[in-house]
Amino acid sequence: MKIGILGATGAVGRQMLECIEERNINAEEIRLFASEKSKGKTMMYKGQELVIDVADAENLKGLDYVLGAVSNAMSKYYRPLIKEAGAVYIDNSSAFRLEDDVPLVVPQINGEDALKHNGIIANPNCSTIITMMALAPIARISPIKTLTATTFQAVSGAGINGFYELEEQIEQVKNNEPVTPKVFPAQIAFNCIAEIGSYNDNGYTTEEMKMQNEGRKILHLPDLKVTCTCVRVPVYRSHSISAAFETEQFVSIEDAEKAVAAFEGDKLVKDHVPQPIETSNQDIVHVGRIRYDLTRDNALTLWCCGDQIRKGAATNAVEIMEYLENH
Ligand SMILES: NC(=O)c1ccc[n+]([C@@H]2O[C@H](COP(=O)([O-])OP(=O)(O)OC[C@H]3O[C@@H](n4cnc5c(N)ncnc54)[C@H](OP(=O)(O)O)[C@@H]3O)[C@@H](O)[C@H]2O)c1
């Protein structure tokens, strides 16, 4: 396999390279791409230095896969070049996720959708992947009709600069210096901000609507209704989600727990509360606190945590590539 990583120097791109190495993927060649600013710099892979380049029609040629970890605008720019080069593009941006002929895939849930691709497969939104990993095993017992979710999203979800901004602001607060938000709309150190993305006409943000739009496509539940509030919290890494959901038929706590425990990629946590600090830098989604929803029948509520750079982005993309290779 010849693999390109587009956006190799970012939070997701770096993790993709690590995932390929730690999963011992049989890569004959890896090419790293980023912006002009990174051209000529190097990154380590299996003890060797790989030189970063800017992707173009010429150096994309011969690749089997391109794993994308760039912005929507950059992804739109590179898509035709990748297509022309004949590589399969597995994209982490949200630019193409809702296009009809672009599969939106979490391999453990709807891996078979990936096989219908036309050269591009989208990786879902990070909070959506983690939430769907928790809900999918229960949706297989009885389809989910409605979901009310609140996300608690780590700063690195906004890219590597989100991580630096929290570090910098903690120092500024400690030193009694003025705090100057750049990445986030307000101070994130010692605070939380219920505003991620831009606003739609309905008052929800673009990030919040992904839970419904992408959740429907991943679970194959076109009528799923979701109301979501996305909150940025001062956690470096790993998103957490509180999810209350109504199923078509009654599902007991015991059956829901059994299904989650048996689902590949999930861990049912019962002896304590799942915490983002525990799910950081690993690939498993932790699910706990499964309770009956007290406001309605046939409804449960749960709490889940997962590393959004790994399972919410890089690992999921690498797993899609593995799925295609193995099917
Ligand atoms: N962070 C997360 O948890 C997460 C989770 C799921 C999905 N995503 C999505 O994944 C994508 C990447 O996110 P990220 O968090 O990794 O962002 P990031 O840390 O800000 O990294 C952005 C990457 O894009 C590269 N880039 C910038 N301009 C470019 C250009 N003109 N040509 C080629 N490469 C260019 C940067 O290279 P330079 O270093 O050279 O500037 C860097 O490698 C985004 O679409 C994001 O929404 C992120």
mmCIF file of N, CA and C in Angstrom, residues 155-283:
data_model
loop_
_atom_site.group_PDB
_atom_site.id
_atom_site.type_symbol
_atom_site.label_atom_id
_atom_site.label_comp_id
_atom_site.label_asym_id
_atom_site.label_seq_id
_atom_site.Cartn_x
_atom_site.Cartn_y
_atom_site.Cartn_z
ATOM 1 N N VAL A 155 -10.187 20.810 23.820
ATOM 2 C CA VAL A 155 -9.660 21.933 23.025
ATOM 3 C C VAL A 155 -8.926 21.466 21.771
ATOM 4 N N SER A 156 -8.319 20.279 21.806
ATOM 5 C CA SER A 156 -7.584 19.810 20.621
ATOM 6 C C SER A 156 -8.532 19.441 19.484
ATOM 7 N N GLY A 157 -9.836 19.406 19.762
ATOM 8 C CA GLY A 157 -10.828 19.212 18.705
ATOM 9 C C GLY A 157 -10.815 20.376 17.728
ATOM 10 N N ALA A 158 -10.294 21.512 18.156
ATOM 11 C CA ALA A 158 -10.190 22.676 17.266
ATOM 12 C C ALA A 158 -8.824 22.723 16.587
ATOM 13 N N GLY A 159 -8.102 21.618 16.631
ATOM 14 C CA GLY A 159 -6.784 21.580 15.993
ATOM 15 C C GLY A 159 -5.685 21.858 16.994
ATOM 16 N N ILE A 160 -4.480 21.768 16.517
ATOM 17 C CA ILE A 160 -3.317 21.858 17.396
ATOM 18 C C ILE A 160 -3.253 23.217 18.094
ATOM 19 N N ASN A 161 -3.783 24.256 17.433
ATOM 20 C CA ASN A 161 -3.732 25.588 18.048
ATOM 21 C C ASN A 161 -4.695 25.712 19.228
ATOM 22 N N GLY A 162 -5.726 24.900 19.249
ATOM 23 C CA GLY A 162 -6.644 24.874 20.393
ATOM 24 C C GLY A 162 -5.923 24.393 21.641
ATOM 25 N N PHE A 163 -5.093 23.397 21.443
ATOM 26 C CA PHE A 163 -4.272 22.846 22.521
ATOM 27 C C PHE A 163 -3.332 23.937 23.071
ATOM 28 N N TYR A 164 -2.638 24.631 22.165
ATOM 29 C CA TYR A 164 -1.700 25.677 22.603
ATOM 30 C C TYR A 164 -2.429 26.822 23.299
ATOM 31 N N GLU A 165 -3.646 27.125 22.817
ATOM 32 C CA GLU A 165 -4.393 28.251 23.419
ATOM 33 C C GLU A 165 -4.740 27.973 24.880
ATOM 34 N N LEU A 166 -5.139 26.733 25.194
ATOM 35 C CA LEU A 166 -5.451 26.416 26.594
ATOM 36 C C LEU A 166 -4.176 26.517 27.439
ATOM 37 N N GLU A 167 -3.072 25.951 26.929
ATOM 38 C CA GLU A 167 -1.799 26.025 27.672
ATOM 39 C C GLU A 167 -1.429 27.482 27.963
ATOM 40 N N GLU A 168 -1.519 28.312 26.931
ATOM 41 C CA GLU A 168 -1.123 29.725 27.054
ATOM 42 C C GLU A 168 -2.027 30.462 28.038
ATOM 43 N N GLN A 169 -3.343 30.210 27.946
ATOM 44 C CA GLN A 169 -4.275 30.942 28.817
ATOM 45 C C GLN A 169 -4.137 30.533 30.281
ATOM 46 N N ILE A 170 -3.805 29.261 30.529
ATOM 47 C CA ILE A 170 -3.599 28.837 31.927
ATOM 48 C C ILE A 170 -2.452 29.657 32.515
ATOM 49 N N GLU A 171 -1.382 29.827 31.751
ATOM 50 C CA GLU A 171 -0.242 30.629 32.216
ATOM 51 C C GLU A 171 -0.647 32.085 32.403
ATOM 52 N N GLN A 172 -1.421 32.624 31.438
ATOM 53 C CA GLN A 172 -1.842 34.032 31.527
ATOM 54 C C GLN A 172 -2.674 34.265 32.788
ATOM 55 N N VAL A 173 -3.595 33.330 33.078
ATOM 56 C CA VAL A 173 -4.439 33.490 34.269
ATOM 57 C C VAL A 173 -3.574 33.408 35.530
ATOM 58 N N LYS A 174 -2.665 32.412 35.540
ATOM 59 C CA LYS A 174 -1.798 32.234 36.721
ATOM 60 C C LYS A 174 -0.963 33.486 36.980
ATOM 61 N N ASN A 175 -0.517 34.139 35.892
ATOM 62 C CA ASN A 175 0.354 35.316 36.022
ATOM 63 C C ASN A 175 -0.419 36.628 36.075
ATOM 64 N N ASN A 176 -1.742 36.523 36.212
ATOM 65 C CA ASN A 176 -2.588 37.727 36.251
ATOM 66 C C ASN A 176 -2.438 38.601 35.015
ATOM 67 N N GLU A 177 -2.194 37.958 33.880
ATOM 68 C CA GLU A 177 -2.068 38.712 32.622
ATOM 69 C C GLU A 177 -3.415 38.692 31.902
ATOM 70 N N PRO A 178 -3.658 39.655 31.005
ATOM 71 C CA PRO A 178 -4.925 39.613 30.257
ATOM 72 C C PRO A 178 -4.962 38.395 29.333
ATOM 73 N N VAL A 179 -6.144 37.798 29.230
ATOM 74 C CA VAL A 179 -6.310 36.613 28.370
ATOM 75 C C VAL A 179 -6.799 37.073 26.996
ATOM 76 N N THR A 180 -6.160 36.531 25.959
ATOM 77 C CA THR A 180 -6.498 36.970 24.603
ATOM 78 C C THR A 180 -6.943 35.778 23.754
ATOM 79 N N PRO A 181 -8.270 35.493 23.712
ATOM 80 C CA PRO A 181 -8.740 34.360 22.914
ATOM 81 C C PRO A 181 -8.479 34.571 21.420
ATOM 82 N N LYS A 182 -7.969 33.535 20.775
ATOM 83 C CA LYS A 182 -7.742 33.590 19.321
ATOM 84 C C LYS A 182 -8.510 32.468 18.627
ATOM 85 N N VAL A 183 -8.334 31.250 19.128
ATOM 86 C CA VAL A 183 -8.989 30.092 18.499
ATOM 87 C C VAL A 183 -10.453 30.004 18.927
ATOM 88 N N PHE A 184 -10.715 30.237 20.220
ATOM 89 C CA PHE A 184 -12.070 30.085 20.776
ATOM 90 C C PHE A 184 -12.730 31.451 20.935
ATOM 91 N N PRO A 185 -14.079 31.490 20.968
ATOM 92 C CA PRO A 185 -14.754 32.794 21.026
ATOM 93 C C PRO A 185 -14.651 33.491 22.382
ATOM 94 N N ALA A 186 -14.179 32.798 23.410
ATOM 95 C CA ALA A 186 -14.026 33.401 24.737
ATOM 96 C C ALA A 186 -12.894 32.671 25.455
ATOM 97 N N GLN A 187 -12.561 33.137 26.667
ATOM 98 C CA GLN A 187 -11.531 32.442 27.455
ATOM 99 C C GLN A 187 -11.952 30.989 27.685
ATOM 100 N N ILE A 188 -11.042 30.043 27.410
ATOM 101 C CA ILE A 188 -11.366 28.633 27.640
ATOM 102 C C ILE A 188 -10.723 28.112 28.936
ATOM 103 N N ALA A 189 -9.626 28.720 29.366
ATOM 104 C CA ALA A 189 -9.012 28.266 30.619
ATOM 105 C C ALA A 189 -9.973 28.517 31.772
ATOM 106 N N PHE A 190 -10.221 27.493 32.595
ATOM 107 C CA PHE A 190 -11.104 27.587 33.767
ATOM 108 C C PHE A 190 -12.518 28.031 33.399
ATOM 109 N N ASN A 191 -12.962 27.642 32.190
ATOM 110 C CA ASN A 191 -14.267 28.103 31.704
ATOM 111 C C ASN A 191 -14.869 27.033 30.800
ATOM 112 N N CYS A 192 -16.117 27.198 30.391
ATOM 113 C CA CYS A 192 -16.639 26.367 29.298
ATOM 114 C C CYS A 192 -17.498 27.255 28.405
ATOM 115 N N ILE A 193 -17.554 26.899 27.123
ATOM 116 C CA ILE A 193 -18.178 27.769 26.120
ATOM 117 C C ILE A 193 -19.168 26.947 25.293
ATOM 118 N N ALA A 194 -20.449 27.256 25.419
ATOM 119 C CA ALA A 194 -21.478 26.485 24.705
ATOM 120 C C ALA A 194 -21.692 27.053 23.304
ATOM 121 N N GLU A 195 -20.621 27.071 22.533
ATOM 122 C CA GLU A 195 -20.694 27.644 21.184
ATOM 123 C C GLU A 195 -19.550 27.058 20.359
ATOM 124 N N ILE A 196 -19.866 26.092 19.492
ATOM 125 C CA ILE A 196 -18.838 25.516 18.610
ATOM 126 C C ILE A 196 -19.394 25.548 17.196
ATOM 127 N N GLY A 197 -18.681 26.204 16.306
ATOM 128 C CA GLY A 197 -19.141 26.345 14.920
ATOM 129 C C GLY A 197 -19.896 27.644 14.749
ATOM 130 N N SER A 198 -20.483 27.811 13.548
ATOM 131 C CA SER A 198 -21.233 29.042 13.292
ATOM 132 C C SER A 198 -22.727 28.746 13.431
ATOM 133 N N TYR A 199 -23.530 29.813 13.545
ATOM 134 C CA TYR A 199 -24.965 29.626 13.804
ATOM 135 C C TYR A 199 -25.780 29.400 12.538
ATOM 136 N N ASN A 200 -26.708 28.447 12.616
ATOM 137 C CA ASN A 200 -27.708 28.263 11.550
ATOM 138 C C ASN A 200 -28.922 29.118 11.897
ATOM 139 N N ASP A 201 -29.865 29.219 10.956
ATOM 140 C CA ASP A 201 -31.074 30.023 11.185
ATOM 141 C C ASP A 201 -31.906 29.499 12.355
ATOM 142 N N ASN A 202 -31.821 28.193 12.630
ATOM 143 C CA ASN A 202 -32.643 27.610 13.706
ATOM 144 C C ASN A 202 -32.029 27.817 15.096
ATOM 145 N N GLY A 203 -30.919 28.547 15.188
ATOM 146 C CA GLY A 203 -30.310 28.836 16.495
ATOM 147 C C GLY A 203 -29.295 27.791 16.926
ATOM 148 N N TYR A 204 -29.270 26.652 16.232
ATOM 149 C CA TYR A 204 -28.257 25.622 16.520
ATOM 150 C C TYR A 204 -27.007 25.924 15.709
ATOM 151 N N THR A 205 -25.868 25.424 16.186
ATOM 152 C CA THR A 205 -24.633 25.667 15.436
ATOM 153 C C THR A 205 -24.405 24.549 14.415
ATOM 154 N N THR A 206 -23.494 24.812 13.506
ATOM 155 C CA THR A 206 -23.142 23.814 12.480
ATOM 156 C C THR A 206 -22.654 22.533 13.159
ATOM 157 N N GLU A 207 -21.865 22.684 14.225
ATOM 158 C CA GLU A 207 -21.348 21.508 14.942
ATOM 159 C C GLU A 207 -22.499 20.706 15.556
ATOM 160 N N GLU A 208 -23.487 21.403 16.113
ATOM 161 C CA GLU A 208 -24.624 20.718 16.756
ATOM 162 C C GLU A 208 -25.463 19.938 15.740
ATOM 163 N N MET A 209 -25.650 20.497 14.549
ATOM 164 C CA MET A 209 -26.493 19.829 13.546
ATOM 165 C C MET A 209 -25.827 18.582 12.966
ATOM 166 N N LYS A 210 -24.485 18.487 13.124
ATOM 167 C CA LYS A 210 -23.798 17.290 12.607
ATOM 168 C C LYS A 210 -24.298 16.031 13.309
ATOM 169 N N MET A 211 -24.627 16.149 14.596
ATOM 170 C CA MET A 211 -25.071 14.973 15.361
ATOM 171 C C MET A 211 -26.323 14.384 14.703
ATOM 172 N N GLN A 212 -27.240 15.222 14.242
ATOM 173 C CA GLN A 212 -28.447 14.707 13.589
ATOM 174 C C GLN A 212 -28.153 14.256 12.151
ATOM 175 N N ASN A 213 -27.561 15.179 11.380
ATOM 176 C CA ASN A 213 -27.391 14.890 9.948
ATOM 177 C C ASN A 213 -26.474 13.692 9.716
ATOM 178 N N GLU A 214 -25.380 13.639 10.466
ATOM 179 C CA GLU A 214 -24.438 12.535 10.267
ATOM 180 C C GLU A 214 -24.911 11.271 10.999
ATOM 181 N N GLY A 215 -25.539 11.465 12.160
ATOM 182 C CA GLY A 215 -26.073 10.317 12.907
ATOM 183 C C GLY A 215 -27.074 9.539 12.064
ATOM 184 N N ARG A 216 -27.946 10.246 11.356
ATOM 185 C CA ARG A 216 -28.943 9.595 10.486
ATOM 186 C C ARG A 216 -28.259 8.726 9.442
ATOM 187 N N LYS A 217 -27.204 9.272 8.848
ATOM 188 C CA LYS A 217 -26.530 8.566 7.737
ATOM 189 C C LYS A 217 -25.751 7.346 8.250
ATOM 190 N N ILE A 218 -25.111 7.487 9.406
ATOM 191 C CA ILE A 218 -24.297 6.375 9.942
ATOM 192 C C ILE A 218 -25.201 5.238 10.415
ATOM 193 N N LEU A 219 -26.264 5.588 11.139
ATOM 194 C CA LEU A 219 -27.144 4.547 11.703
ATOM 195 C C LEU A 219 -28.196 4.061 10.714
ATOM 196 N N HIS A 220 -28.256 4.671 9.528
ATOM 197 C CA HIS A 220 -29.294 4.347 8.542
ATOM 198 C C HIS A 220 -30.677 4.577 9.151
ATOM 199 N N LEU A 221 -30.811 5.684 9.871
ATOM 200 C CA LEU A 221 -32.103 6.045 10.472
ATOM 201 C C LEU A 221 -32.469 7.449 9.970
ATOM 202 N N PRO A 222 -33.059 7.537 8.754
ATOM 203 C CA PRO A 222 -33.283 8.858 8.148
ATOM 204 C C PRO A 222 -34.242 9.751 8.926
ATOM 205 N N ASP A 223 -35.053 9.144 9.814
ATOM 206 C CA ASP A 223 -36.019 9.973 10.553
ATOM 207 C C ASP A 223 -35.546 10.330 11.968
ATOM 208 N N LEU A 224 -34.328 9.939 12.311
ATOM 209 C CA LEU A 224 -33.801 10.245 13.651
ATOM 210 C C LEU A 224 -33.847 11.756 13.900
ATOM 211 N N LYS A 225 -34.371 12.131 15.060
ATOM 212 C CA LYS A 225 -34.417 13.561 15.407
ATOM 213 C C LYS A 225 -33.453 13.795 16.561
ATOM 214 N N VAL A 226 -32.620 14.819 16.414
ATOM 215 C CA VAL A 226 -31.598 15.084 17.435
ATOM 216 C C VAL A 226 -31.643 16.542 17.840
ATOM 217 N N THR A 227 -31.584 16.774 19.137
ATOM 218 C CA THR A 227 -31.338 18.136 19.611
ATOM 219 C C THR A 227 -30.033 18.089 20.397
ATOM 220 N N CYS A 228 -29.108 18.970 20.029
ATOM 221 C CA CYS A 228 -27.746 18.839 20.555
ATOM 222 C C CYS A 228 -27.206 20.192 21.008
ATOM 223 N N THR A 229 -26.456 20.187 22.096
ATOM 224 C CA THR A 229 -25.727 21.387 22.529
ATOM 225 C C THR A 229 -24.260 21.007 22.636
ATOM 226 N N CYS A 230 -23.412 21.716 21.922
ATOM 227 C CA CYS A 230 -21.975 21.408 21.932
ATOM 228 C C CYS A 230 -21.241 22.412 22.813
ATOM 229 N N VAL A 231 -20.460 21.908 23.734
ATOM 230 C CA VAL A 231 -19.776 22.762 24.711
ATOM 231 C C VAL A 231 -18.272 22.500 24.656
ATOM 232 N N ARG A 232 -17.505 23.545 24.524
ATOM 233 C CA ARG A 232 -16.039 23.405 24.598
ATOM 234 C C ARG A 232 -15.624 23.484 26.059
ATOM 235 N N VAL A 233 -14.831 22.542 26.505
ATOM 236 C CA VAL A 233 -14.404 22.497 27.916
ATOM 237 C C VAL A 233 -12.876 22.477 27.987
ATOM 238 N N PRO A 234 -12.322 22.920 29.115
ATOM 239 C CA PRO A 234 -10.859 22.998 29.215
ATOM 240 C C PRO A 234 -10.212 21.642 29.501
ATOM 241 N N VAL A 235 -10.414 20.727 28.568
ATOM 242 C CA VAL A 235 -9.819 19.388 28.610
ATOM 243 C C VAL A 235 -8.905 19.332 27.389
ATOM 244 N N TYR A 236 -7.692 18.812 27.542
ATOM 245 C CA TYR A 236 -6.777 18.822 26.396
ATOM 246 C C TYR A 236 -7.239 17.889 25.297
ATOM 247 N N ARG A 237 -7.691 16.705 25.695
ATOM 248 C CA ARG A 237 -7.926 15.680 24.693
ATOM 249 C C ARG A 237 -9.021 14.724 25.158
ATOM 250 N N SER A 238 -9.896 14.297 24.265
ATOM 251 C CA SER A 238 -10.968 13.337 24.526
ATOM 252 C C SER A 238 -12.285 14.067 24.800
ATOM 253 N N HIS A 239 -13.285 13.738 23.976
ATOM 254 C CA HIS A 239 -14.611 14.339 24.127
ATOM 255 C C HIS A 239 -15.488 13.449 25.023
ATOM 256 N N SER A 240 -16.446 14.077 25.706
ATOM 257 C CA SER A 240 -17.433 13.348 26.503
ATOM 258 C C SER A 240 -18.820 13.772 26.037
ATOM 259 N N ILE A 241 -19.783 12.855 26.127
ATOM 260 C CA ILE A 241 -21.140 13.169 25.669
ATOM 261 C C ILE A 241 -22.163 12.599 26.646
ATOM 262 N N SER A 242 -23.149 13.431 26.995
ATOM 263 C CA SER A 242 -24.319 12.971 27.726
ATOM 264 C C SER A 242 -25.421 12.777 26.682
ATOM 265 N N ALA A 243 -25.962 11.546 26.590
ATOM 266 C CA ALA A 243 -26.929 11.247 25.530
ATOM 267 C C ALA A 243 -28.176 10.604 26.129
ATOM 268 N N ALA A 244 -29.341 11.246 25.918
ATOM 269 C CA ALA A 244 -30.627 10.669 26.339
ATOM 270 C C ALA A 244 -31.403 10.353 25.075
ATOM 271 N N PHE A 245 -31.912 9.136 24.954
ATOM 272 C CA PHE A 245 -32.497 8.726 23.668
ATOM 273 C C PHE A 245 -33.685 7.802 23.859
ATOM 274 N N GLU A 246 -34.587 7.897 22.888
ATOM 275 C CA GLU A 246 -35.835 7.140 22.927
ATOM 276 C C GLU A 246 -35.764 6.060 21.854
ATOM 277 N N THR A 247 -36.094 4.842 22.214
ATOM 278 C CA THR A 247 -36.056 3.740 21.252
ATOM 279 C C THR A 247 -37.485 3.371 20.846
ATOM 280 N N GLU A 248 -37.618 2.686 19.708
ATOM 281 C CA GLU A 248 -38.974 2.312 19.253
ATOM 282 C C GLU A 248 -39.642 1.369 20.250
ATOM 283 N N GLN A 249 -38.887 0.355 20.703
ATOM 284 C CA GLN A 249 -39.425 -0.544 21.732
ATOM 285 C C GLN A 249 -38.622 -0.368 23.022
ATOM 286 N N PHE A 250 -39.171 -0.872 24.093
ATOM 287 C CA PHE A 250 -38.479 -0.802 25.381
ATOM 288 C C PHE A 250 -37.159 -1.595 25.327
ATOM 289 N N VAL A 251 -36.078 -0.995 25.818
ATOM 290 C CA VAL A 251 -34.801 -1.705 25.967
ATOM 291 C C VAL A 251 -34.415 -1.594 27.439
ATOM 292 N N SER A 252 -34.172 -2.732 28.069
ATOM 293 C CA SER A 252 -33.820 -2.670 29.495
ATOM 294 C C SER A 252 -32.377 -2.209 29.662
ATOM 295 N N ILE A 253 -32.078 -1.704 30.851
ATOM 296 C CA ILE A 253 -30.701 -1.301 31.159
ATOM 297 C C ILE A 253 -29.772 -2.499 30.963
ATOM 298 N N GLU A 254 -30.211 -3.669 31.432
ATOM 299 C CA GLU A 254 -29.363 -4.873 31.361
ATOM 300 C C GLU A 254 -29.045 -5.215 29.903
ATOM 301 N N ASP A 255 -30.065 -5.178 29.034
ATOM 302 C CA ASP A 255 -29.830 -5.511 27.620
ATOM 303 C C ASP A 255 -28.939 -4.463 26.949
ATOM 304 N N ALA A 256 -29.145 -3.197 27.303
ATOM 305 C CA ALA A 256 -28.312 -2.131 26.729
ATOM 306 C C ALA A 256 -26.861 -2.326 27.165
ATOM 307 N N GLU A 257 -26.656 -2.640 28.427
ATOM 308 C CA GLU A 257 -25.288 -2.850 28.939
ATOM 309 C C GLU A 257 -24.613 -4.033 28.251
ATOM 310 N N LYS A 258 -25.385 -5.112 28.104
ATOM 311 C CA LYS A 258 -24.828 -6.313 27.446
ATOM 312 C C LYS A 258 -24.403 -5.980 26.015
ATOM 313 N N ALA A 259 -25.263 -5.230 25.317
ATOM 314 C CA ALA A 259 -24.976 -4.904 23.916
ATOM 315 C C ALA A 259 -23.732 -4.021 23.817
ATOM 316 N N VAL A 260 -23.627 -3.034 24.701
ATOM 317 C CA VAL A 260 -22.453 -2.147 24.674
ATOM 318 C C VAL A 260 -21.190 -2.949 24.989
ATOM 319 N N ALA A 261 -21.278 -3.807 26.005
ATOM 320 C CA ALA A 261 -20.096 -4.583 26.421
ATOM 321 C C ALA A 261 -19.600 -5.494 25.299
ATOM 322 N N ALA A 262 -20.547 -5.964 24.455
ATOM 323 C CA ALA A 262 -20.167 -6.916 23.396
ATOM 324 C C ALA A 262 -19.743 -6.216 22.105
ATOM 325 N N PHE A 263 -19.882 -4.897 22.046
ATOM 326 C CA PHE A 263 -19.647 -4.178 20.785
ATOM 327 C C PHE A 263 -18.162 -3.865 20.610
ATOM 328 N N GLU A 264 -17.610 -4.270 19.469
ATOM 329 C CA GLU A 264 -16.185 -4.036 19.208
ATOM 330 C C GLU A 264 -15.875 -2.532 19.213
ATOM 331 N N GLY A 265 -14.908 -2.137 20.020
ATOM 332 C CA GLY A 265 -14.526 -0.727 20.086
ATOM 333 C C GLY A 265 -15.110 0.009 21.280
ATOM 334 N N ASP A 266 -16.039 -0.667 21.999
ATOM 335 C CA ASP A 266 -16.630 -0.051 23.198
ATOM 336 C C ASP A 266 -16.177 -0.784 24.455
ATOM 337 N N LYS A 267 -16.168 -0.067 25.567
ATOM 338 C CA LYS A 267 -15.947 -0.701 26.868
ATOM 339 C C LYS A 267 -17.048 -0.212 27.810
ATOM 340 N N LEU A 268 -17.762 -1.150 28.393
ATOM 341 C CA LEU A 268 -18.772 -0.776 29.390
ATOM 342 C C LEU A 268 -18.050 -0.564 30.717
ATOM 343 N N VAL A 269 -18.219 0.631 31.284
ATOM 344 C CA VAL A 269 -17.545 0.945 32.551
ATOM 345 C C VAL A 269 -18.613 1.026 33.639
ATOM 346 N N LYS A 270 -18.518 0.144 34.626
ATOM 347 C CA LYS A 270 -19.564 0.118 35.662
ATOM 348 C C LYS A 270 -19.038 0.420 37.057
ATOM 349 N N ASP A 271 -17.727 0.235 37.255
ATOM 350 C CA ASP A 271 -17.214 0.383 38.617
ATOM 351 C C ASP A 271 -16.859 1.828 38.960
ATOM 352 N N HIS A 272 -16.839 2.696 37.956
ATOM 353 C CA HIS A 272 -16.645 4.127 38.203
ATOM 354 C C HIS A 272 -17.193 4.893 36.997
ATOM 355 N N VAL A 273 -17.045 6.195 37.000
ATOM 356 C CA VAL A 273 -17.605 7.011 35.926
ATOM 357 C C VAL A 273 -16.563 7.168 34.812
ATOM 358 N N PRO A 274 -16.945 6.911 33.550
ATOM 359 C CA PRO A 274 -15.990 7.146 32.465
ATOM 360 C C PRO A 274 -15.493 8.599 32.471
ATOM 361 N N GLN A 275 -14.205 8.766 32.218
ATOM 362 C CA GLN A 275 -13.617 10.110 32.264
ATOM 363 C C GLN A 275 -12.720 10.344 31.056
ATOM 364 N N PRO A 276 -12.744 11.575 30.519
ATOM 365 C CA PRO A 276 -11.944 11.833 29.307
ATOM 366 C C PRO A 276 -10.444 11.626 29.541
ATOM 367 N N ILE A 277 -10.009 11.814 30.761
ATOM 368 C CA ILE A 277 -8.580 11.638 31.040
ATOM 369 C C ILE A 277 -8.182 10.166 30.836
ATOM 370 N N GLU A 278 -9.150 9.268 31.059
ATOM 371 C CA GLU A 278 -8.859 7.827 30.893
ATOM 372 C C GLU A 278 -8.949 7.389 29.434
ATOM 373 N N THR A 279 -9.743 8.109 28.643
ATOM 374 C CA THR A 279 -9.873 7.678 27.237
ATOM 375 C C THR A 279 -8.874 8.396 26.336
ATOM 376 N N SER A 280 -8.061 9.292 26.908
ATOM 377 C CA SER A 280 -7.079 10.016 26.098
ATOM 378 C C SER A 280 -6.013 9.089 25.577
ATOM 379 N N ASN A 281 -5.672 9.301 24.310
ATOM 380 C CA ASN A 281 -4.577 8.591 23.657
ATOM 381 C C ASN A 281 -4.771 7.071 23.622
ATOM 382 N N GLN A 282 -5.988 6.650 23.445
ATOM 383 C CA GLN A 282 -6.286 5.237 23.173
ATOM 384 C C GLN A 282 -7.567 5.203 22.324
ATOM 385 N N ASP A 283 -7.904 4.029 21.807
ATOM 386 C CA ASP A 283 -8.921 3.983 20.753
ATOM 387 C C ASP A 283 -10.324 3.554 21.190
#
